[in-house]
CSV table of C-alpha atoms in Angstrom, one decimal:
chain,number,residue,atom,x,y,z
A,31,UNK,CA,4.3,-9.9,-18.1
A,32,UNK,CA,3.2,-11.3,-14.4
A,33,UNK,CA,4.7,-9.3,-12.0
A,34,UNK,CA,3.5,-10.0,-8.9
A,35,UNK,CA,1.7,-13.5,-8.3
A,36,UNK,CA,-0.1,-14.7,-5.5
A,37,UNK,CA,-1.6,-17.8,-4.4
A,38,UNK,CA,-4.1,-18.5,-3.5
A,39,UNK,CA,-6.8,-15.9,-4.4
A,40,UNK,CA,-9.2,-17.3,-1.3
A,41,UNK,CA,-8.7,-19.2,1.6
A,42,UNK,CA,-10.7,-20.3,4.4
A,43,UNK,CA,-8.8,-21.8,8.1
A,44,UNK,CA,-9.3,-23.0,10.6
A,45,UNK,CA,-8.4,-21.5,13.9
A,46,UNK,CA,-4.6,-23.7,14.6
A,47,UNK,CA,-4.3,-24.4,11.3
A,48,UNK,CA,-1.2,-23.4,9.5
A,49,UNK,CA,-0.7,-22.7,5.7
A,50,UNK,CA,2.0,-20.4,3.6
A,51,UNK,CA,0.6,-17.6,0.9
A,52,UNK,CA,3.0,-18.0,-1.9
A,53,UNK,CA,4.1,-14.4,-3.6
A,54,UNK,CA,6.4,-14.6,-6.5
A,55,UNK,CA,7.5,-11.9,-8.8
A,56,UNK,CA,9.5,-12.2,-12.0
A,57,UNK,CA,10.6,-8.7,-12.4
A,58,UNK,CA,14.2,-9.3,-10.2
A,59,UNK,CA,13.1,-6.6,-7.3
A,60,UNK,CA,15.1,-6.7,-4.9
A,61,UNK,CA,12.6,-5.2,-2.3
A,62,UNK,CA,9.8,-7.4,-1.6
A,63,UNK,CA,7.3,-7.0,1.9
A,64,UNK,CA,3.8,-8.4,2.9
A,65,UNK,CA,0.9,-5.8,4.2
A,66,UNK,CA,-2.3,-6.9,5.3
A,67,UNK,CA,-4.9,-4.9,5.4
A,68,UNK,CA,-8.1,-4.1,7.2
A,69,UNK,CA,-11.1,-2.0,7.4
A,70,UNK,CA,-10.8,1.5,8.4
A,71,UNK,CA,-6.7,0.7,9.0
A,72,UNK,CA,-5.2,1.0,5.3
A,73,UNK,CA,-2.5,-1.4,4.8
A,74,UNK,CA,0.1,-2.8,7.5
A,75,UNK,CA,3.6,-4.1,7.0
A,76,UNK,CA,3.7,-7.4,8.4
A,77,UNK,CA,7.8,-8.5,7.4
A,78,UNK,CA,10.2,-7.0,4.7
A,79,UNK,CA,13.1,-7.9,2.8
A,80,UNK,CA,15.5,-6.7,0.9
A,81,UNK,CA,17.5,-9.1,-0.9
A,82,UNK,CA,17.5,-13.1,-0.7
A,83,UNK,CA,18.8,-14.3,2.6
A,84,UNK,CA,17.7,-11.1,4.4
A,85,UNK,CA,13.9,-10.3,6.4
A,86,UNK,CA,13.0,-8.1,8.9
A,87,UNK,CA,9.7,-7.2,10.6
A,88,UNK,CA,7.4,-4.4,9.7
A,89,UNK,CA,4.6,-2.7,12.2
A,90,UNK,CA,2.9,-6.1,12.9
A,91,UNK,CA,4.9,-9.4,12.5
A,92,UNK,CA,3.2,-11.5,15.3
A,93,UNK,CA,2.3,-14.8,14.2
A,94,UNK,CA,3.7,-14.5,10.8
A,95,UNK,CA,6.9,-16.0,9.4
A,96,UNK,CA,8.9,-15.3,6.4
A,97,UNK,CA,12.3,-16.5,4.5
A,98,UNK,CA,13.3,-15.3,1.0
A,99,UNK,CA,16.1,-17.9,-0.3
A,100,UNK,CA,15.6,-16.7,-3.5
A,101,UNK,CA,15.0,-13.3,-5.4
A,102,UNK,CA,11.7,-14.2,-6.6
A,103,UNK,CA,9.6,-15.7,-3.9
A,104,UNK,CA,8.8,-14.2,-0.8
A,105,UNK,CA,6.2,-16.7,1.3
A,106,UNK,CA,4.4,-15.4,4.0
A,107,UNK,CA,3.5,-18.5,6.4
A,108,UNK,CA,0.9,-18.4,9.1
A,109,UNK,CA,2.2,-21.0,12.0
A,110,UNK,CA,-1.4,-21.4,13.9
A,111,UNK,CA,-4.3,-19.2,12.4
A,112,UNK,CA,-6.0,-16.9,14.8
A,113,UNK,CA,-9.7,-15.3,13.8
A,114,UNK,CA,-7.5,-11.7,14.0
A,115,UNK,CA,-5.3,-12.9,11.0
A,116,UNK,CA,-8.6,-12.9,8.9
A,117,UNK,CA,-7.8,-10.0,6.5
A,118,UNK,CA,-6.7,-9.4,2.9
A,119,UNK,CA,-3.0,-10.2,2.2
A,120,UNK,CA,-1.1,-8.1,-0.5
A,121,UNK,CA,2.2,-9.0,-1.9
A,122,UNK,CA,4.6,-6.2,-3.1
A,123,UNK,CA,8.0,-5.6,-4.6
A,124,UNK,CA,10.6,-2.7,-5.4
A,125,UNK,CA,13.6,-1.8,-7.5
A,126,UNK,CA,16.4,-0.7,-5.1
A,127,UNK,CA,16.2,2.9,-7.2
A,128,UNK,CA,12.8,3.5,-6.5
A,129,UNK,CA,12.2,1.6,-3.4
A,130,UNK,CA,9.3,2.9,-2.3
A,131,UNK,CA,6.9,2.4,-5.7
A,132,UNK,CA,5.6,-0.7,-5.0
A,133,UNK,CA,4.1,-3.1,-7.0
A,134,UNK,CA,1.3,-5.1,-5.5
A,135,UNK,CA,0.1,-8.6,-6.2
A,136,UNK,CA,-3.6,-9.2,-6.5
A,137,UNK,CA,-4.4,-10.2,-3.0
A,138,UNK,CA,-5.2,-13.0,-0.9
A,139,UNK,CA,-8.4,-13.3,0.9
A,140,UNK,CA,-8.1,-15.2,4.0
A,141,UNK,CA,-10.7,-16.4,6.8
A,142,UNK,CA,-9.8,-17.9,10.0
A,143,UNK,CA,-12.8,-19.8,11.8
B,107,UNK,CA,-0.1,5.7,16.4
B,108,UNK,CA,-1.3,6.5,13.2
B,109,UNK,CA,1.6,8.5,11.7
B,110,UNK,CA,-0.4,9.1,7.8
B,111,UNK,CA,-4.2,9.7,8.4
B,112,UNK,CA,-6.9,10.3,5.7
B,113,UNK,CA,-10.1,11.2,7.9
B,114,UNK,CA,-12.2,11.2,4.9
B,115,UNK,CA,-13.7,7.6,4.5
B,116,UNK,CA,-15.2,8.5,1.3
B,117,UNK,CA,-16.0,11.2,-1.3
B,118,UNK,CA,-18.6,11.6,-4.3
B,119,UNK,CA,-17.8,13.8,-7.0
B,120,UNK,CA,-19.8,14.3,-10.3
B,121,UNK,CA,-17.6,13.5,-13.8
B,122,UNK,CA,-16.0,16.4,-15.1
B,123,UNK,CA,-15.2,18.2,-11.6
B,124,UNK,CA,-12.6,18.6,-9.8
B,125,UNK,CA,-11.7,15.7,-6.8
B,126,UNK,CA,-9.3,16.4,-3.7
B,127,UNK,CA,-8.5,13.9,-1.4
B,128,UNK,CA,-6.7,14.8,1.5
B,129,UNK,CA,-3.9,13.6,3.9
B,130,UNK,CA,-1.9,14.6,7.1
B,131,UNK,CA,0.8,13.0,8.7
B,132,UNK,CA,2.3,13.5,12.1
B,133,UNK,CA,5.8,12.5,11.7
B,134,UNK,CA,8.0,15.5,10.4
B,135,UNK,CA,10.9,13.1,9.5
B,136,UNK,CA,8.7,12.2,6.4
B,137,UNK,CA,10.5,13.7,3.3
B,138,UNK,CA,8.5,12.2,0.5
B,139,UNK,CA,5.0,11.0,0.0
B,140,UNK,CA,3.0,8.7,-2.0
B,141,UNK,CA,-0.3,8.1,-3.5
B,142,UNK,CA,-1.7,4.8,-4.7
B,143,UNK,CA,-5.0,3.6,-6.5
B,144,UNK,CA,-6.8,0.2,-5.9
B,145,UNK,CA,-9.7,-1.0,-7.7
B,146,UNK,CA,-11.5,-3.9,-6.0
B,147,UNK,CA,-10.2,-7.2,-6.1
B,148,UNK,CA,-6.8,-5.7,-7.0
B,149,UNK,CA,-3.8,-5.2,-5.4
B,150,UNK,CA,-2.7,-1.3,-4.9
B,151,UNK,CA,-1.1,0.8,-7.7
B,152,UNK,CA,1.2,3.8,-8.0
B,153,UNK,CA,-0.1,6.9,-9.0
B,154,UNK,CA,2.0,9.6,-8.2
B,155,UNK,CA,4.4,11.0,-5.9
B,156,UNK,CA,6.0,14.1,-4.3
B,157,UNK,CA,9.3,14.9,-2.6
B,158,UNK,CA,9.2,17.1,0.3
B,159,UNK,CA,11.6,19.7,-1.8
B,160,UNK,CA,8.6,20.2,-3.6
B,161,UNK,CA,4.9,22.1,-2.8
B,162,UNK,CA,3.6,20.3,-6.4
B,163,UNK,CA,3.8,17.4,-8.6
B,164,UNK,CA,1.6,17.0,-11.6
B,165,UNK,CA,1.3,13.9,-13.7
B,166,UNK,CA,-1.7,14.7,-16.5
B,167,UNK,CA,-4.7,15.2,-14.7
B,168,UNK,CA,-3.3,14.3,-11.2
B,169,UNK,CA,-1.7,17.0,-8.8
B,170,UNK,CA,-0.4,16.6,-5.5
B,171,UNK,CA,0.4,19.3,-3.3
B,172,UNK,CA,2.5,19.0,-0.6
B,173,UNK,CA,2.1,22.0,3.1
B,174,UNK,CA,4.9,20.8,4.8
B,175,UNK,CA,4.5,23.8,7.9
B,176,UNK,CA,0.6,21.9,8.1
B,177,UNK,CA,1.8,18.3,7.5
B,178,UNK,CA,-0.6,18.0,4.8
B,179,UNK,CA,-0.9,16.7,1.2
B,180,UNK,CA,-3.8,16.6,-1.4
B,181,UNK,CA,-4.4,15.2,-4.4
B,182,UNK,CA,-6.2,16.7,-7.0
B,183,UNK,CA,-7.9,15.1,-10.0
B,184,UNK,CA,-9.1,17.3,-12.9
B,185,UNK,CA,-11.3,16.6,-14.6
B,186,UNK,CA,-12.8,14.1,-13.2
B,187,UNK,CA,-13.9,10.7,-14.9
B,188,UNK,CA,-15.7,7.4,-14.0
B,189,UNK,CA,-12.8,5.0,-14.5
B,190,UNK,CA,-11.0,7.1,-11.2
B,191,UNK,CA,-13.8,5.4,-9.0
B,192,UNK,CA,-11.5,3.9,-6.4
B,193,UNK,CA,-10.1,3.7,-3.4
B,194,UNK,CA,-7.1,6.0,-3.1
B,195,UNK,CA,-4.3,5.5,0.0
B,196,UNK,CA,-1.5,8.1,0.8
B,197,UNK,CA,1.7,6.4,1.9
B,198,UNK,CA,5.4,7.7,3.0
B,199,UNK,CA,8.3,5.2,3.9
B,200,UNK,CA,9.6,5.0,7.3
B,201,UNK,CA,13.1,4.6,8.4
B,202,UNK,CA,15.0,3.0,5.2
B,203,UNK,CA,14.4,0.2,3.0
B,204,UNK,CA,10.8,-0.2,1.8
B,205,UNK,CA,8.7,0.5,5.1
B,206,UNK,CA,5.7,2.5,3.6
B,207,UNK,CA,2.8,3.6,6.2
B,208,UNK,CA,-0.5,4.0,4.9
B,209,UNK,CA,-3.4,6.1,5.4
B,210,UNK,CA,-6.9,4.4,5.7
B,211,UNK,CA,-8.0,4.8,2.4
B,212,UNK,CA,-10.6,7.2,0.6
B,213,UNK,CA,-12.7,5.6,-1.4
B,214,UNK,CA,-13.7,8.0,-4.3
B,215,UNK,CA,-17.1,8.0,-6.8
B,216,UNK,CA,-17.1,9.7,-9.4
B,217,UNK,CA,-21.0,9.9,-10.7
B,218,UNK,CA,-21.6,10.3,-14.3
C-alpha cells in the first residue's frame, strides 16, 4: 500500500531554475495540499485542492504553481527557484469525511543556490 | 500571525513518565484540533484528535485535553517509551476544506 508518493526525495537548484515535485497518492482522496516547512515555523500551506479540476491557495502560494487533472497527482511546480523556497516539501491527502487527517508523503528536500 | 503556537521547542522526559506537550491558539473560531507525530525523514502522521465539544480524548496511552475559556490543549503521553521520540505538531483547520495551521513543533526525547 503506497499512499502518498513523492519525487524526488532530494533536490538541489539553482537560483531561476524551474522543476515540478511530483506527489501522487493511490488511495482516491479527494483532498490533496502541499505545505512546506521550515525551522522554528511548523508546516505552511502553500496551494490546496479538493477534487480534480479544482486548486486554491493556502497561507503562502508565491512562486508556486499547481494543477490537479486527475484525482491522484497533485504537482507542485516551482517557475524560477529563489534561495527562500529552500525548505522541505510534504505532500498530503484527505477523505472528504475526515478532511482534516491528513496523510503525508515522505518529503522532498530542496536547495536553491 | 501565528494563530496555533507551541512555545516549547523541545522537551526531555525519562521512559516510563508522564510527557505533556502543550499548545495555544488565538483564533476562537477553531472548533477542533489535531495532533500529529513525525519521525525524521518522514512525512507527519495522525495521532489523535479532539473536538471542541469535548475537554478529553484518549486513544491508549495518548490524552488530549482541550481549555477552551484559555485557548489551550495538551497532550499527554503515559507512560512514556523511546519509540515516542519525535517531533509532535498541533494543528486545527481554518475556514473549510483541508486548510490545517500548524504549530512549530515540539520535539520530544524520551531517555531510557
Amino acid at each position: 500500500n503506497a499512499g502518498v508518493t513523492q519525487t524526488p526525495k532530494f533536490q538541489v537548484l539553482k537560483t531561476g531554475q524551474s522543476m515540478t515535485l511530483q506527489c501522487a497518492q493511490d488511495m482516491n482522496h479527494e483532498y490533496m495540499s502541499w505545505y512546506r516547512q521550515d525551522p522554528g515555523m511548523g508546516l505552511r500551506l502553500i496551494h490546496y485542492s479538493v477534487g480534480a479540476g479544482i486548486t486554491d491557495q493556502g497561507e503562502v502560494p508565491n512562486g508556486y504553481n499547481v494543477s490537479r487533472s486527475t484525482t491522484e497527482d497533485f504537482p507542485l511546480r516551482l517557475l524560477s527557484a529563489a534561495p527562500s523556497q529552500t525548505s522541505v516539501y510534504f505532500c498530503a491527502s484527505a477523505r472528504g469525511v475526515a478532511k482534516n487527517i491528513q496523510y503525508f508523503g515522505a518529503g522532498t528536500r530542496l536547495s536553491v543556490l | 500571525d501565528q494563530q496555533v503556537k507551541q512555545n516549547s521547542p523541545s522537551l526531555s522526559v525519562q521512559e516510563g513518565r508522564i510527557s505533556i506537550l502543550n499548545c495555544d491558539y488565538t483564533n476562537s473560531m477553531f472548533d477542533y484540533f489535531l495532533w500529529y507525530k513525525k519521525y525524521p525523514a518522514e512525512g507527519p502522521t495522525f495521532l489523535i484528535s479532539i473536538s471542541s465539544i469535548k475537554d478529553k480524548n484518549e486513544d491508549g496511552r495518548f490524552t488530549v485535553f482541550l481549555n477552551k475559556s484559555a485557548k489551550h490543549l495538551s497532550l499527554h503521553i503515559v507512560p512514556s517509551q523511546p519509540g515516542d521520540s519525535a517531533v509532535y505538531f498541533c494543528a486545527a483547520p481554518r475556514e473549510y476544506g483541508n486548510k490545517l495551521v500548524f504549530g512549530a513543533g515540539t520535539i520530544l526525547r524520551v531517555k531510557s
